[in-house]
PDB file of C-alpha atoms in Angstrom:
ATOM      1  CA  MET A   1      15.787 -23.778  -5.219  1.00  0.00           C
ATOM      2  CA  LYS A   2      16.939 -20.597  -3.477  1.00  0.00           C
ATOM      3  CA  LEU A   3      14.810 -17.542  -4.159  1.00  0.00           C
ATOM      4  CA  THR A   4      16.455 -14.137  -4.494  1.00  0.00           C
ATOM      5  CA  PHE A   5      14.430 -10.943  -4.453  1.00  0.00           C
ATOM      6  CA  GLU A   6      15.022  -7.287  -5.254  1.00  0.00           C
ATOM      7  CA  THR A   7      12.667  -4.424  -4.424  1.00  0.00           C
ATOM      8  CA  ILE A   8      12.530  -1.251  -6.515  1.00  0.00           C
ATOM      9  CA  GLN A   9      10.727   1.944  -5.506  1.00  0.00           C
ATOM     10  CA  GLY A  10       9.498   4.457  -8.036  1.00  0.00           C
ATOM     11  CA  THR A  11       6.589   6.413  -9.437  1.00  0.00           C
ATOM     12  CA  PHE A  12       4.080   6.140 -12.262  1.00  0.00           C
ATOM     13  CA  THR A  13       6.744   7.134 -14.807  1.00  0.00           C
ATOM     14  CA  SER A  14      10.121   6.435 -13.189  1.00  0.00           C
ATOM     15  CA  PRO A  15      11.855   4.100 -13.493  1.00  0.00           C
ATOM     16  CA  PRO A  16      10.300   3.182 -16.845  1.00  0.00           C
ATOM     17  CA  GLY A  17       8.209   0.021 -16.655  1.00  0.00           C
ATOM     18  CA  LEU A  18       7.853  -0.043 -12.855  1.00  0.00           C
ATOM     19  CA  PHE A  19       4.135   0.797 -12.903  1.00  0.00           C
ATOM     20  CA  ASP A  20       3.529  -1.777 -15.650  1.00  0.00           C
ATOM     21  CA  ASP A  21       5.299  -4.334 -13.451  1.00  0.00           C
ATOM     22  CA  ALA A  22       3.074  -3.351 -10.503  1.00  0.00           C
ATOM     23  CA  MET A  23      -0.001  -3.852 -12.677  1.00  0.00           C
ATOM     24  CA  SER A  24       1.316  -7.240 -13.842  1.00  0.00           C
ATOM     25  CA  VAL A  25       0.900  -8.318 -10.206  1.00  0.00           C
ATOM     26  CA  ARG A  26      -2.245  -6.372  -9.300  1.00  0.00           C
ATOM     27  CA  LEU A  27      -4.344  -7.570 -12.239  1.00  0.00           C
ATOM     28  CA  PRO A  28      -3.956 -11.324 -11.577  1.00  0.00           C
ATOM     29  CA  VAL A  29      -4.492 -10.844  -7.835  1.00  0.00           C
ATOM     30  CA  PHE A  30      -7.342  -8.342  -7.748  1.00  0.00           C
ATOM     31  CA  VAL A  31      -9.083  -8.864 -11.100  1.00  0.00           C
ATOM     32  CA  ASP A  32      -8.546 -12.575 -11.817  1.00  0.00           C
ATOM     33  CA  GLU A  33      -8.581 -13.972  -8.261  1.00  0.00           C
ATOM     34  CA  GLN A  34     -10.803 -11.508  -6.419  1.00  0.00           C
ATOM     35  CA  LYS A  35     -13.060 -10.509  -9.325  1.00  0.00           C
ATOM     36  CA  VAL A  36     -12.581  -6.742  -8.986  1.00  0.00           C
ATOM     37  CA  PRO A  37     -13.722  -5.139 -12.272  1.00  0.00           C
ATOM     38  CA  ALA A  38     -10.620  -4.438 -14.368  1.00  0.00           C
ATOM     39  CA  GLU A  39     -11.722  -0.856 -15.021  1.00  0.00           C
ATOM     40  CA  ASN A  40     -11.696  -0.183 -11.257  1.00  0.00           C
ATOM     41  CA  GLU A  41      -8.254  -1.577 -10.486  1.00  0.00           C
ATOM     42  CA  ARG A  42      -6.353   1.451 -11.745  1.00  0.00           C
ATOM     43  CA  ASP A  43      -7.254   4.843 -10.285  1.00  0.00           C
ATOM     44  CA  ALA A  44      -6.121   8.472 -10.289  1.00  0.00           C
ATOM     45  CA  GLU A  45      -4.005   7.881  -7.168  1.00  0.00           C
ATOM     46  CA  ASP A  46      -1.700   5.604  -9.176  1.00  0.00           C
ATOM     47  CA  GLU A  47      -0.257   8.623 -10.993  1.00  0.00           C
ATOM     48  CA  THR A  48       0.989  10.332  -7.812  1.00  0.00           C
ATOM     49  CA  ALA A  49       1.618   7.409  -5.453  1.00  0.00           C
ATOM     50  CA  PRO A  50       5.086   5.990  -4.844  1.00  0.00           C
ATOM     51  CA  HIS A  51       5.069   2.290  -5.746  1.00  0.00           C
ATOM     52  CA  TRP A  52       7.265  -0.615  -4.727  1.00  0.00           C
ATOM     53  CA  VAL A  53       7.653  -3.777  -6.781  1.00  0.00           C
ATOM     54  CA  ILE A  54       9.466  -6.859  -5.558  1.00  0.00           C
ATOM     55  CA  TYR A  55      11.083  -9.080  -8.183  1.00  0.00           C
ATOM     56  CA  ASP A  56      12.154 -12.711  -8.247  1.00  0.00           C
ATOM     57  CA  VAL A  57      15.610 -12.126  -9.720  1.00  0.00           C
ATOM     58  CA  ALA A  58      16.301 -15.867  -9.944  1.00  0.00           C
ATOM     59  CA  ALA A  59      13.711 -15.987 -12.739  1.00  0.00           C
ATOM     60  CA  VAL A  60      14.939 -15.206 -16.250  1.00  0.00           C
ATOM     61  CA  PRO A  61      13.925 -12.569 -17.065  1.00  0.00           C
ATOM     62  CA  ARG A  62      13.360 -11.246 -13.538  1.00  0.00           C
ATOM     63  CA  LYS A  63       9.722 -11.560 -12.572  1.00  0.00           C
ATOM     64  CA  PRO A  64       7.568  -8.997 -10.702  1.00  0.00           C
ATOM     65  CA  VAL A  65       5.868 -10.934  -7.872  1.00  0.00           C
ATOM     66  CA  GLY A  66       4.606  -8.334  -5.391  1.00  0.00           C
ATOM     67  CA  THR A  67       3.661  -4.662  -5.107  1.00  0.00           C
ATOM     68  CA  ILE A  68       2.418  -1.958  -2.743  1.00  0.00           C
ATOM     69  CA  ARG A  69       1.803   1.796  -2.962  1.00  0.00           C
ATOM     70  CA  VAL A  70       1.600   4.804  -0.616  1.00  0.00           C
ATOM     71  CA  VAL A  71      -1.262   7.270  -1.029  1.00  0.00           C
ATOM     72  CA  VAL A  72      -1.783  10.652   0.592  1.00  0.00           C
ATOM     73  CA  PRO A  73      -5.555  10.650   1.131  1.00  0.00           C
ATOM     74  CA  ALA A  74      -7.619  13.604   0.014  1.00  0.00           C
ATOM     75  CA  GLN A  75     -10.118  15.163   2.393  1.00  0.00           C
ATOM     76  CA  PRO A  76     -12.593  12.409   3.359  1.00  0.00           C
ATOM     77  CA  THR A  77     -15.958  12.671   1.688  1.00  0.00           C
ATOM     78  CA  PRO A  78     -19.236  12.073   3.498  1.00  0.00           C
ATOM     79  CA  LYS A  79     -20.022   8.370   3.726  1.00  0.00           C
ATOM     80  CA  SER A  80     -16.389   7.367   3.174  1.00  0.00           C
ATOM     81  CA  PRO A  81     -14.752   5.156   5.825  1.00  0.00           C
ATOM     82  CA  GLU A  82     -12.420   8.038   6.685  1.00  0.00           C
ATOM     83  CA  GLU A  83     -15.247  10.449   7.545  1.00  0.00           C
ATOM     84  CA  LYS A  84     -14.847   9.407  11.193  1.00  0.00           C
ATOM     85  CA  VAL A  85     -11.075   9.921  11.155  1.00  0.00           C
ATOM     86  CA  GLU A  86      -9.673  13.027  12.795  1.00  0.00           C
ATOM     87  CA  ARG A  87      -8.298  14.960   9.836  1.00  0.00           C
ATOM     88  CA  LYS A  88      -4.563  14.912  10.397  1.00  0.00           C
ATOM     89  CA  ARG A  89      -1.674  14.213   8.084  1.00  0.00           C
ATOM     90  CA  TYR A  90      -1.694  10.450   7.655  1.00  0.00           C
ATOM     91  CA  ILE A  91      -0.763   8.210   4.743  1.00  0.00           C
ATOM     92  CA  LYS A  92      -2.485   5.138   3.379  1.00  0.00           C
ATOM     93  CA  LEU A  93      -0.811   1.938   2.228  1.00  0.00           C
ATOM     94  CA  GLY A  94      -2.707   0.090  -0.437  1.00  0.00           C
ATOM     95  CA  ARG A  95      -2.800  -2.302  -3.334  1.00  0.00           C
ATOM     96  CA  LEU A  96      -0.577  -4.783  -1.502  1.00  0.00           C
ATOM     97  CA  ALA A  97      -0.542  -7.797  -3.803  1.00  0.00           C
ATOM     98  CA  ILE A  98       1.619 -10.905  -3.980  1.00  0.00           C
ATOM     99  CA  LEU A  99       1.321 -13.484  -6.766  1.00  0.00           C
ATOM    100  CA  LYS A 100      -0.161 -16.760  -5.502  1.00  0.00           C
ATOM    101  CA  ASP A 101       3.011 -18.853  -5.944  1.00  0.00           C
ATOM    102  CA  TYR A 102       5.008 -16.368  -3.824  1.00  0.00           C
ATOM    103  CA  ARG A 103       2.733 -16.027  -0.795  1.00  0.00           C
ATOM    104  CA  ARG A 104       3.564 -17.067   2.759  1.00  0.00           C
ATOM    105  CA  ILE A 105       7.316 -16.461   2.438  1.00  0.00           C
ATOM    106  CA  GLY A 106       7.401 -12.957   3.939  1.00  0.00           C
ATOM    107  CA  LEU A 107       7.184 -10.790   0.834  1.00  0.00           C
ATOM    108  CA  GLY A 108       4.115  -8.847   2.042  1.00  0.00           C
ATOM    109  CA  SER A 109       5.886  -7.962   5.267  1.00  0.00           C
ATOM    110  CA  ARG A 110       9.005  -6.961   3.340  1.00  0.00           C
ATOM    111  CA  LEU A 111       7.039  -4.639   1.046  1.00  0.00           C
ATOM    112  CA  VAL A 112       5.175  -3.027   3.960  1.00  0.00           C
ATOM    113  CA  GLU A 113       8.390  -2.444   5.902  1.00  0.00           C
ATOM    114  CA  GLU A 114      10.320  -1.109   2.902  1.00  0.00           C
ATOM    115  CA  ALA A 115       7.538   1.384   2.125  1.00  0.00           C
ATOM    116  CA  VAL A 116       7.286   2.468   5.776  1.00  0.00           C
ATOM    117  CA  GLU A 117      11.059   2.814   6.205  1.00  0.00           C
ATOM    118  CA  TRP A 118      11.320   4.865   3.005  1.00  0.00           C
ATOM    119  CA  MET A 119       8.484   7.164   4.139  1.00  0.00           C
ATOM    120  CA  LYS A 120      10.096   7.729   7.550  1.00  0.00           C
ATOM    121  CA  VAL A 121      13.052   9.533   5.932  1.00  0.00           C
ATOM    122  CA  ARG A 122      12.287  13.276   5.983  1.00  0.00           C
ATOM    123  CA  GLU A 123      13.269  14.090   2.383  1.00  0.00           C
ATOM    124  CA  ASN A 124      11.203  11.175   1.061  1.00  0.00           C
ATOM    125  CA  ARG A 125       8.088  11.921   3.088  1.00  0.00           C
ATOM    126  CA  ASP A 126       8.303  15.647   2.363  1.00  0.00           C
ATOM    127  CA  SER A 127       8.359  14.815  -1.361  1.00  0.00           C
ATOM    128  CA  VAL A 128       5.122  12.818  -0.969  1.00  0.00           C
ATOM    129  CA  VAL A 129       3.190  14.592   1.794  1.00  0.00           C
ATOM    130  CA  PRO A 130       3.109  18.358   1.358  1.00  0.00           C
ATOM    131  CA  VAL A 131       3.872  20.392   4.484  1.00  0.00           C
ATOM    132  CA  VAL A 132       0.857  22.608   5.172  1.00  0.00           C
ATOM    133  CA  ASP A 133       0.919  25.246   7.906  1.00  0.00           C
ATOM    134  CA  GLY A 134       4.156  23.769   9.191  1.00  0.00           C
ATOM    135  CA  GLU A 135       2.749  20.242   9.488  1.00  0.00           C
ATOM    136  CA  GLY A 136       3.625  17.220   7.386  1.00  0.00           C
ATOM    137  CA  TRP A 137       2.905  13.539   7.890  1.00  0.00           C
ATOM    138  CA  ASP A 138       2.338  12.708  11.570  1.00  0.00           C
ATOM    139  CA  GLY A 139       3.506   9.063  11.426  1.00  0.00           C
ATOM    140  CA  ARG A 140       0.070   7.453  11.216  1.00  0.00           C
ATOM    141  CA  ILE A 141      -0.568   4.869   8.510  1.00  0.00           C
ATOM    142  CA  LEU A 142      -4.037   3.707   7.490  1.00  0.00           C
ATOM    143  CA  VAL A 143      -4.909   0.603   5.515  1.00  0.00           C
ATOM    144  CA  HIS A 144      -8.246  -0.478   4.137  1.00  0.00           C
ATOM    145  CA  ALA A 145      -7.664  -4.132   4.954  1.00  0.00           C
ATOM    146  CA  GLN A 146      -9.745  -6.864   3.439  1.00  0.00           C
ATOM    147  CA  VAL A 147     -11.394  -8.691   6.333  1.00  0.00           C
ATOM    148  CA  ALA A 148      -9.843 -11.921   5.021  1.00  0.00           C
ATOM    149  CA  ALA A 149      -6.370 -10.310   5.260  1.00  0.00           C
ATOM    150  CA  GLN A 150      -6.869  -8.657   8.660  1.00  0.00           C
ATOM    151  CA  LYS A 151      -4.622 -11.152  10.498  1.00  0.00           C
ATOM    152  CA  ALA A 152      -1.757 -10.476   8.087  1.00  0.00           C
ATOM    153  CA  TRP A 153      -2.048  -6.717   8.664  1.00  0.00           C
ATOM    154  CA  GLU A 154      -2.060  -7.363  12.417  1.00  0.00           C
ATOM    155  CA  ARG A 155       1.260  -9.203  11.974  1.00  0.00           C
ATOM    156  CA  TYR A 156       2.545  -6.079  10.213  1.00  0.00           C
ATOM    157  CA  GLY A 157       1.714  -4.045  13.352  1.00  0.00           C
ATOM    158  CA  PHE A 158      -1.687  -2.622  12.397  1.00  0.00           C
ATOM    159  CA  VAL A 159      -4.665  -2.412  14.772  1.00  0.00           C
ATOM    160  CA  VAL A 160      -8.344  -2.382  13.744  1.00  0.00           C
ATOM    161  CA  ASP A 161     -10.184   0.909  14.242  1.00  0.00           C
ATOM    162  CA  GLU A 162     -13.611  -0.320  15.386  1.00  0.00           C
ATOM    163  CA  SER A 163     -15.072   3.172  14.893  1.00  0.00           C
ATOM    164  CA  MET A 164     -14.627   2.837  11.124  1.00  0.00           C
ATOM    165  CA  GLY A 165     -16.815  -0.279  10.992  1.00  0.00           C
ATOM    166  CA  VAL A 166     -16.881  -2.736   8.094  1.00  0.00           C
ATOM    167  CA  TRP A 167     -17.619  -1.554   4.560  1.00  0.00           C
ATOM    168  CA  ASP A 168     -17.690  -2.919   1.043  1.00  0.00           C
ATOM    169  CA  GLU A 169     -15.098  -2.040  -1.583  1.00  0.00           C
ATOM    170  CA  GLU A 170     -15.571  -3.805  -4.917  1.00  0.00           C
ATOM    171  CA  GLY A 171     -17.681  -6.552  -3.321  1.00  0.00           C
ATOM    172  CA  ILE A 172     -15.082  -7.295  -0.608  1.00  0.00           C
ATOM    173  CA  ASP A 173     -15.558  -6.444   3.091  1.00  0.00           C
ATOM    174  CA  HIS A 174     -12.895  -4.110   4.500  1.00  0.00           C
ATOM    175  CA  VAL A 175     -11.902  -2.671   7.873  1.00  0.00           C
ATOM    176  CA  GLY A 176      -9.768   0.336   8.733  1.00  0.00           C
ATOM    177  CA  MET A 177      -6.496  -0.438  10.491  1.00  0.00           C
ATOM    178  CA  TRP A 178      -3.839   1.911  11.850  1.00  0.00           C
ATOM    179  CA  ARG A 179      -0.178   1.814  12.720  1.00  0.00           C
ATOM    180  CA  THR A 180       1.914   4.699  14.019  1.00  0.00           C
ATOM    181  CA  VAL A 181       5.638   4.968  13.409  1.00  0.00           C
ATOM    182  CA  GLN A 182       8.337   7.221  14.808  1.00  0.00           C
ATOM    183  CA  LEU A 183       9.593   9.568  12.111  1.00  0.00           C
ATOM    184  CA  GLU A 184      13.234  10.383  11.466  1.00  0.00           C
ATOM    185  CA  GLU A 185      14.173  14.019  11.918  1.00  0.00           C
TER     186      GLU A 185
END
C-alpha cells in the first residue's frame, strides 16, 4: 500500500477542525500512551500557537496522524528550564506527536521541517513573533525534548543544552535542545 500525506497549517480556529484534528493525535500519544493527565494536555498556548497536522489522505475519510505547534515563549519564570537561557527572541517547537502506526516513516522530520520553513518566511514569523524594539525572532528554536526522544531531535538538527539540565514535565524527563536557522529577509 502506498501512503500519501498532506500537511495543513493553521491556528486554533482556522481552518475549522484543524485544532480538533491535532488533539485527535495528541490525546492518544500523550494521554493514552504516555499517561499525561488529560487536563494538562491542552494549555493556553494552544490558542495562539500555529499548528500543523499531517493527514493520511489514502484513508477514507482522511486521517490526522501527526501534529506539531510553534510557541513564542513568555518571559521565563524562576525555576523554569528557560531561566538559564539568555532572553532573546526564540521560538519553541512542541507537542510533536505521531500516531503509533505511522512512526518511523519520516513524518516527524517532515512536520519539524515544514514548521521551520514556514517560520523562516518574514511575513509568517512577523505574524507570530512580535517585533519589539526593532527585533523579532533571531532564528533560534528550542525544544523540550523527552529524553527518550533525544536521538530523534538530534536527527532533526537539534543539540542538547547541557546548562539546562534534565527536568520533569508530567512525569517524563526532558532536556533542552536548540537549533539555529538562517532567516529569509
